[in-house]
Amino acid sequence: MRHIFIFRSGRESRFLRQLPQMLAAYFEERGGQYQILWVSTPEEAVQAARESCLAARDVRLYACGGDGLLHDIVNGAAAYPHAAVGIFPDGKKKDLAGSLGEAADFRNIQAQVEGCAIPMDLLSLELPGIDGPLYAVGHVALGPVGMSRLRRAGDPELPDITVEVDAKGAWRFPCFFALCANIPCWNGRRCVGWAAPDDGNAAYVLLPAGSRLYQLTAWEKFLSGRAKEMETARCGLCQQVTWQFESPVSIQVDGRDYAADRLRIQIVPRKIQFIRPGLAGGRLEEGKTEGRAAFSALSRRRQPTAVRAAWKKAAGER
């Protein structure tokens, strides 16, 4: 098996600056084939993932960075069933790692390399101007990404949106926030507790526009995972959803921004093999919790001695 670690140039956190040295120490002690690749743009990341899948029959690709880099790698690898994808997150509040466990578990090299790859759903997007499907691992969102935007002086211009869920009729309203999610975490918080990455469904949240006070209150409730408590919110599970606007708007897809006046989002069950750190032999623990489905709590393992030594050495060189 070949292990490919893909880094984004100029976006390294403290942990990611140390990771190449730790990887060298790990594979020198344990053996195995590995390669480190550096990319500068999303397009380079997609191409690097695609070429790595073509060059090896059994390959694992690791996004060493944020959810945006993972998005690029998944779009390069989704067409190759022999490839598995994982992530070494660069922060504590990344959505995918936060949905499936603790970020520290995803930083364990041994648990990643030895972990089992299990099927995971993806969101497939059809956007104007993009040939073929665009895949999302975590979410597709329209609206604010933080409270600072809501507290700025002046009312933001909110677009009218026409929404259709599972072809059951459309409705139109001024949109404050719209989300289609494959995982329970969004923007670093567990906002969509009824979403699960392997249940064959997509979760959606729709918040209509209102007064400034209403929007602040609705936003706080959404972030705290209480969207279903709001009478004005529309929430649930679906197989597909379409959004249409009068003019192009900015759509956030796994940390990447796209402009579109319409899009269709559809769940694709078991589309990608995702590496679960510490999950050996495909055995899943009992006691599944809402929003995690078969993705159980991660087992904790210590790093090999050589890796811990490399970490200390790198820390001493700063």
CSV table of C-alpha atoms in Angstrom, one decimal, residues 3-316:
chain,number,residue,atom,x,y,z
A,3,HIS,CA,0.5,6.4,1.5
A,4,ILE,CA,0.3,9.9,-0.1
A,5,PHE,CA,0.4,13.0,2.2
A,6,ILE,CA,-0.7,16.2,0.5
A,7,PHE,CA,0.1,19.6,2.0
A,8,ARG,CA,-1.0,23.1,0.9
A,9,SER,CA,2.0,25.4,0.6
A,10,GLY,CA,1.9,28.4,2.9
A,11,ARG,CA,-1.0,27.2,5.0
A,12,GLU,CA,0.9,25.1,7.6
A,13,SER,CA,0.0,25.3,11.2
A,14,ARG,CA,2.4,24.4,14.0
A,15,PHE,CA,1.4,20.8,13.8
A,16,LEU,CA,1.6,20.6,10.0
A,17,ARG,CA,5.1,22.1,10.1
A,18,GLN,CA,6.2,19.2,12.3
A,19,LEU,CA,4.3,16.5,10.5
A,20,PRO,CA,6.8,15.8,7.6
A,21,GLN,CA,9.6,15.1,10.1
A,22,MET,CA,7.3,12.9,12.1
A,23,LEU,CA,6.2,11.0,9.0
A,24,ALA,CA,9.9,10.4,8.1
A,25,ALA,CA,10.6,9.0,11.6
A,26,TYR,CA,7.5,6.8,11.5
A,27,PHE,CA,8.1,5.2,8.2
A,28,GLU,CA,11.8,4.8,8.9
A,29,GLU,CA,10.9,2.8,12.0
A,30,ARG,CA,7.9,0.9,10.7
A,31,GLY,CA,8.7,0.6,7.0
A,32,GLY,CA,6.3,1.2,4.1
A,33,GLN,CA,5.9,3.3,1.0
A,34,TYR,CA,5.0,7.0,1.5
A,35,GLN,CA,5.3,10.2,-0.4
A,36,ILE,CA,4.8,13.9,0.5
A,37,LEU,CA,3.3,16.2,-2.1
A,38,TRP,CA,3.0,20.0,-1.9
A,39,VAL,CA,0.3,21.9,-3.8
A,40,SER,CA,-0.3,25.6,-4.2
A,41,THR,CA,-3.9,25.7,-5.6
A,42,PRO,CA,-7.1,23.7,-5.3
A,43,GLU,CA,-6.6,22.6,-9.0
A,44,GLU,CA,-3.2,21.3,-8.2
A,45,ALA,CA,-4.6,19.3,-5.2
A,46,VAL,CA,-7.3,17.7,-7.4
A,47,GLN,CA,-4.7,16.8,-10.0
A,48,ALA,CA,-2.3,15.4,-7.5
A,49,ALA,CA,-5.0,13.2,-6.0
A,50,ARG,CA,-6.0,12.0,-9.4
A,51,GLU,CA,-2.5,11.2,-10.6
A,52,SER,CA,-1.7,9.4,-7.3
A,53,CYS,CA,-4.8,7.2,-7.8
A,54,LEU,CA,-3.7,6.3,-11.3
A,55,ALA,CA,-0.2,5.5,-10.3
A,56,ALA,CA,-1.0,2.9,-7.6
A,57,ARG,CA,-3.4,0.0,-7.2
A,58,ASP,CA,-3.8,0.4,-3.5
A,59,VAL,CA,-3.4,4.0,-2.3
A,60,ARG,CA,-4.3,6.1,0.7
A,61,LEU,CA,-4.5,9.9,0.3
A,62,TYR,CA,-4.2,12.2,3.4
A,63,ALA,CA,-5.3,15.8,3.3
A,64,CYS,CA,-2.8,17.5,5.6
A,65,GLY,CA,-4.7,20.7,6.2
A,66,GLY,CA,-8.3,21.9,6.4
A,67,ASP,CA,-11.6,20.8,5.1
A,68,GLY,CA,-11.0,22.8,1.9
A,69,LEU,CA,-8.0,20.7,1.0
A,70,LEU,CA,-9.9,17.5,1.8
A,71,HIS,CA,-12.6,18.7,-0.5
A,72,ASP,CA,-10.1,19.0,-3.3
A,73,ILE,CA,-8.5,15.6,-2.7
A,74,VAL,CA,-11.9,13.9,-2.5
A,75,ASN,CA,-12.9,15.4,-5.9
A,76,GLY,CA,-9.7,14.0,-7.3
A,77,ALA,CA,-10.1,10.5,-5.8
A,78,ALA,CA,-13.9,9.9,-5.9
A,79,ALA,CA,-13.8,8.2,-9.3
A,80,TYR,CA,-11.3,5.5,-8.0
A,81,PRO,CA,-12.8,2.8,-5.8
A,82,HIS,CA,-9.3,1.5,-4.8
A,83,ALA,CA,-8.4,4.8,-3.1
A,84,ALA,CA,-9.1,5.7,0.5
A,85,VAL,CA,-9.0,9.3,1.8
A,86,GLY,CA,-8.1,10.6,5.3
A,87,ILE,CA,-7.3,13.9,6.9
A,88,PHE,CA,-4.7,15.3,9.3
A,89,PRO,CA,-6.6,18.5,10.5
A,90,ASP,CA,-4.7,21.7,11.0
A,91,GLY,CA,-7.0,23.0,13.8
A,92,LYS,CA,-9.1,21.9,16.7
A,93,LYS,CA,-12.4,22.9,15.3
A,94,LYS,CA,-12.5,21.3,11.8
A,95,ASP,CA,-15.9,20.1,10.9
A,96,LEU,CA,-15.1,16.5,9.6
A,97,ALA,CA,-12.8,15.6,12.4
A,98,GLY,CA,-15.1,17.2,14.9
A,99,SER,CA,-18.0,15.2,13.6
A,100,LEU,CA,-16.2,11.8,13.8
A,101,GLY,CA,-14.2,12.3,16.9
A,102,GLU,CA,-11.5,14.4,18.4
A,103,ALA,CA,-8.9,16.3,16.3
A,104,ALA,CA,-6.1,14.7,18.4
A,105,ASP,CA,-7.2,11.2,17.2
A,106,PHE,CA,-6.8,12.3,13.6
A,107,ARG,CA,-3.2,13.5,14.3
A,108,ASN,CA,-2.1,10.0,15.4
A,109,ILE,CA,0.1,8.7,12.5
A,110,GLN,CA,-0.1,5.0,13.6
A,111,ALA,CA,-3.9,5.2,14.0
A,112,GLN,CA,-4.3,6.7,10.6
A,113,VAL,CA,-1.9,4.3,8.7
A,114,GLU,CA,-3.4,1.3,10.4
A,115,GLY,CA,-7.0,2.5,10.6
A,116,CYS,CA,-9.7,0.8,8.6
A,117,ALA,CA,-11.2,2.5,5.5
A,118,ILE,CA,-15.0,2.4,5.6
A,119,PRO,CA,-17.7,3.7,3.1
A,120,MET,CA,-18.9,7.2,3.5
A,121,ASP,CA,-21.6,9.2,1.7
A,122,LEU,CA,-20.9,12.3,-0.4
A,123,LEU,CA,-23.0,15.2,-1.6
A,124,SER,CA,-23.0,15.5,-5.4
A,125,LEU,CA,-23.5,19.1,-6.8
A,126,GLU,CA,-24.6,20.2,-10.2
A,127,LEU,CA,-23.5,23.8,-10.8
A,128,PRO,CA,-23.6,25.8,-14.0
A,129,GLY,CA,-20.2,26.1,-15.6
A,130,ILE,CA,-18.7,23.0,-14.0
A,131,ASP,CA,-18.4,19.9,-16.1
A,132,GLY,CA,-19.3,16.7,-14.2
A,133,PRO,CA,-20.3,16.4,-10.6
A,134,LEU,CA,-18.7,18.4,-7.8
A,135,TYR,CA,-18.5,16.4,-4.5
A,136,ALA,CA,-18.8,17.8,-1.0
A,137,VAL,CA,-17.7,15.8,2.0
A,138,GLY,CA,-19.4,17.9,4.7
A,139,HIS,CA,-21.8,20.7,3.7
A,140,VAL,CA,-23.1,23.2,1.2
A,141,ALA,CA,-24.1,26.5,2.7
A,142,LEU,CA,-25.5,29.9,1.8
A,143,GLY,CA,-25.4,32.7,4.5
A,144,PRO,CA,-23.3,34.1,7.3
A,145,VAL,CA,-20.2,32.3,8.6
A,146,GLY,CA,-20.0,34.2,11.9
A,147,MET,CA,-21.8,36.5,14.2
A,148,SER,CA,-19.6,39.5,13.1
A,149,ARG,CA,-21.4,39.6,9.8
A,150,LEU,CA,-24.8,39.8,11.5
A,151,ARG,CA,-23.6,42.6,13.9
A,152,ARG,CA,-22.3,44.9,11.2
A,153,ALA,CA,-24.1,48.1,10.7
A,154,GLY,CA,-26.7,48.1,7.9
A,155,ASP,CA,-29.0,45.3,6.8
A,156,PRO,CA,-27.4,42.7,4.5
A,157,GLU,CA,-28.9,42.1,1.1
A,158,LEU,CA,-30.6,38.7,1.4
A,159,PRO,CA,-31.5,36.8,-1.8
A,160,ASP,CA,-34.8,35.3,-2.6
A,161,ILE,CA,-34.4,31.5,-2.8
A,162,THR,CA,-36.6,28.9,-4.5
A,163,VAL,CA,-36.2,25.5,-2.7
A,164,GLU,CA,-37.5,22.1,-3.7
A,165,VAL,CA,-36.8,19.1,-1.5
A,166,ASP,CA,-37.2,15.6,-3.0
A,167,ALA,CA,-39.4,17.0,-5.8
A,168,LYS,CA,-42.3,17.5,-3.4
A,169,GLY,CA,-43.1,21.0,-4.4
A,170,ALA,CA,-41.2,24.3,-4.3
A,171,TRP,CA,-41.4,27.3,-2.0
A,172,ARG,CA,-39.9,30.7,-2.4
A,173,PHE,CA,-38.8,33.1,0.4
A,174,PRO,CA,-36.1,35.7,1.3
A,175,CYS,CA,-33.2,33.5,2.6
A,176,PHE,CA,-31.2,34.2,5.7
A,177,PHE,CA,-29.4,30.9,5.8
A,178,ALA,CA,-29.5,27.6,3.9
A,179,LEU,CA,-27.5,24.5,4.6
A,180,CYS,CA,-27.3,21.0,3.2
A,181,ALA,CA,-25.1,18.8,5.3
A,182,ASN,CA,-23.6,15.3,5.3
A,183,ILE,CA,-22.0,15.6,8.8
A,184,PRO,CA,-23.3,17.0,12.1
A,185,CYS,CA,-20.7,19.8,12.5
A,186,TRP,CA,-20.7,23.1,10.7
A,187,ASN,CA,-18.2,26.0,11.2
A,188,GLY,CA,-16.6,24.1,14.1
A,189,ARG,CA,-19.8,23.4,16.1
A,190,ARG,CA,-22.2,20.5,16.2
A,191,CYS,CA,-25.2,22.3,14.7
A,192,VAL,CA,-26.9,19.5,12.7
A,193,GLY,CA,-27.2,16.6,15.1
A,194,TRP,CA,-29.5,14.6,12.9
A,195,ALA,CA,-26.9,14.3,10.1
A,196,ALA,CA,-24.8,11.2,9.7
A,197,PRO,CA,-22.1,10.6,7.0
A,198,ASP,CA,-23.1,7.0,6.2
A,199,ASP,CA,-26.9,6.9,6.5
A,200,GLY,CA,-27.7,7.5,2.9
A,201,ASN,CA,-29.5,10.9,3.6
A,202,ALA,CA,-28.6,14.5,3.5
A,203,ALA,CA,-29.7,16.9,6.3
A,204,TYR,CA,-31.0,20.4,5.5
A,205,VAL,CA,-31.7,23.6,7.4
A,206,LEU,CA,-33.5,26.6,5.9
A,207,LEU,CA,-33.9,29.9,7.9
A,208,PRO,CA,-36.0,32.7,6.3
A,209,ALA,CA,-35.0,36.3,6.7
A,210,GLY,CA,-36.5,38.5,9.4
A,211,SER,CA,-35.6,41.4,11.7
A,212,ARG,CA,-32.0,41.8,13.0
A,213,LEU,CA,-33.1,40.5,16.4
A,214,TYR,CA,-34.8,37.5,14.9
A,215,GLN,CA,-31.7,36.6,12.8
A,216,LEU,CA,-29.3,36.9,15.8
A,217,THR,CA,-31.6,34.7,17.9
A,218,ALA,CA,-32.1,32.2,15.1
A,219,TRP,CA,-28.3,32.1,14.4
A,220,GLU,CA,-27.6,31.3,18.1
A,221,LYS,CA,-30.2,28.6,18.2
A,222,PHE,CA,-28.8,27.0,15.0
A,223,LEU,CA,-25.2,27.1,16.3
A,224,SER,CA,-26.3,25.4,19.5
A,225,GLY,CA,-28.0,22.6,17.6
A,226,ARG,CA,-31.6,23.8,18.3
A,227,ALA,CA,-32.7,24.6,14.8
A,228,LYS,CA,-35.6,22.1,15.0
A,229,GLU,CA,-37.0,24.1,17.9
A,230,MET,CA,-37.7,27.2,15.7
A,231,GLU,CA,-41.2,27.4,14.2
A,232,THR,CA,-39.8,29.4,11.3
A,233,ALA,CA,-37.1,26.9,10.4
A,234,ARG,CA,-37.5,24.1,8.0
A,235,CYS,CA,-35.3,21.1,8.9
A,236,GLY,CA,-35.1,17.4,7.9
A,237,LEU,CA,-33.6,14.7,5.9
A,238,CYS,CA,-33.7,14.3,2.1
A,239,GLN,CA,-32.2,12.6,-0.9
A,240,GLN,CA,-31.9,15.7,-3.0
A,241,VAL,CA,-32.6,19.4,-2.8
A,242,THR,CA,-32.5,22.2,-5.4
A,243,TRP,CA,-31.7,25.9,-4.8
A,244,GLN,CA,-32.5,28.6,-7.3
A,245,PHE,CA,-31.8,32.4,-7.1
A,246,GLU,CA,-32.5,35.4,-9.3
A,247,SER,CA,-28.8,36.1,-9.7
A,248,PRO,CA,-25.5,34.4,-8.8
A,249,VAL,CA,-24.7,34.1,-5.1
A,250,SER,CA,-21.7,32.8,-3.2
A,251,ILE,CA,-22.1,29.2,-2.2
A,252,GLN,CA,-19.7,27.7,0.4
A,253,VAL,CA,-18.8,24.0,-0.3
A,254,ASP,CA,-16.5,22.5,2.3
A,255,GLY,CA,-14.6,25.7,2.8
A,256,ARG,CA,-14.4,26.5,-0.9
A,257,ASP,CA,-16.5,29.3,-2.5
A,258,TYR,CA,-18.4,29.0,-5.7
A,259,ALA,CA,-20.8,31.4,-7.5
A,260,ALA,CA,-24.1,30.0,-8.9
A,261,ASP,CA,-27.7,31.1,-9.5
A,262,ARG,CA,-28.9,27.5,-9.2
A,263,LEU,CA,-27.7,24.1,-8.0
A,264,ARG,CA,-28.9,20.6,-7.3
A,265,ILE,CA,-27.6,18.7,-4.4
A,266,GLN,CA,-28.0,14.9,-4.2
A,267,ILE,CA,-26.7,12.4,-1.7
A,268,VAL,CA,-24.5,9.6,-3.1
A,269,PRO,CA,-24.3,6.7,-0.7
A,270,ARG,CA,-21.0,5.0,0.0
A,271,LYS,CA,-19.2,6.9,-2.6
A,272,ILE,CA,-15.8,7.3,-0.9
A,273,GLN,CA,-13.6,5.1,1.4
A,274,PHE,CA,-12.8,7.2,4.4
A,275,ILE,CA,-10.0,6.3,6.8
A,276,ARG,CA,-11.1,6.1,10.4
A,277,PRO,CA,-8.1,6.4,12.8
A,278,GLY,CA,-7.9,3.6,15.3
A,279,LEU,CA,-10.7,1.6,13.7
A,280,ALA,CA,-9.0,-1.8,13.0
A,281,GLY,CA,-10.6,-4.6,11.0
A,282,GLY,CA,-13.7,-2.7,10.3
A,283,ARG,CA,-15.2,-3.6,13.7
A,284,LEU,CA,-17.6,-0.9,14.9
A,285,GLU,CA,-18.4,-0.2,18.6
A,286,GLU,CA,-21.9,-0.6,20.0
A,287,GLY,CA,-23.8,2.3,21.4
A,288,LYS,CA,-24.1,4.4,18.3
A,289,THR,CA,-25.1,8.0,18.9
A,290,GLU,CA,-27.3,10.3,16.9
A,291,GLY,CA,-25.4,11.9,14.0
A,292,ARG,CA,-22.6,9.4,14.0
A,293,ALA,CA,-24.3,6.2,12.8
A,294,ALA,CA,-21.7,3.6,12.2
A,295,PHE,CA,-18.9,6.0,12.9
A,296,SER,CA,-18.1,5.1,16.5
A,297,ALA,CA,-15.9,6.9,19.0
A,298,LEU,CA,-12.2,6.6,18.1
A,299,SER,CA,-9.8,4.4,20.1
A,300,ARG,CA,-6.8,6.3,21.4
A,301,ARG,CA,-3.3,5.1,20.7
A,302,ARG,CA,0.1,6.5,21.6
A,303,GLN,CA,2.5,7.5,18.9
A,304,PRO,CA,5.5,5.3,18.2
A,305,THR,CA,8.7,6.3,20.1
A,306,ALA,CA,10.5,7.6,17.0
A,307,VAL,CA,7.6,9.9,16.2
A,308,ARG,CA,7.4,11.3,19.7
A,309,ALA,CA,11.2,11.9,19.6
A,310,ALA,CA,10.8,13.7,16.2
A,311,TRP,CA,8.0,15.9,17.6
A,312,LYS,CA,10.2,16.9,20.6
A,313,LYS,CA,13.1,17.6,18.3
A,314,ALA,CA,11.0,19.8,16.0
A,315,ALA,CA,9.6,21.7,19.0
A,316,GLY,CA,13.1,22.4,20.2
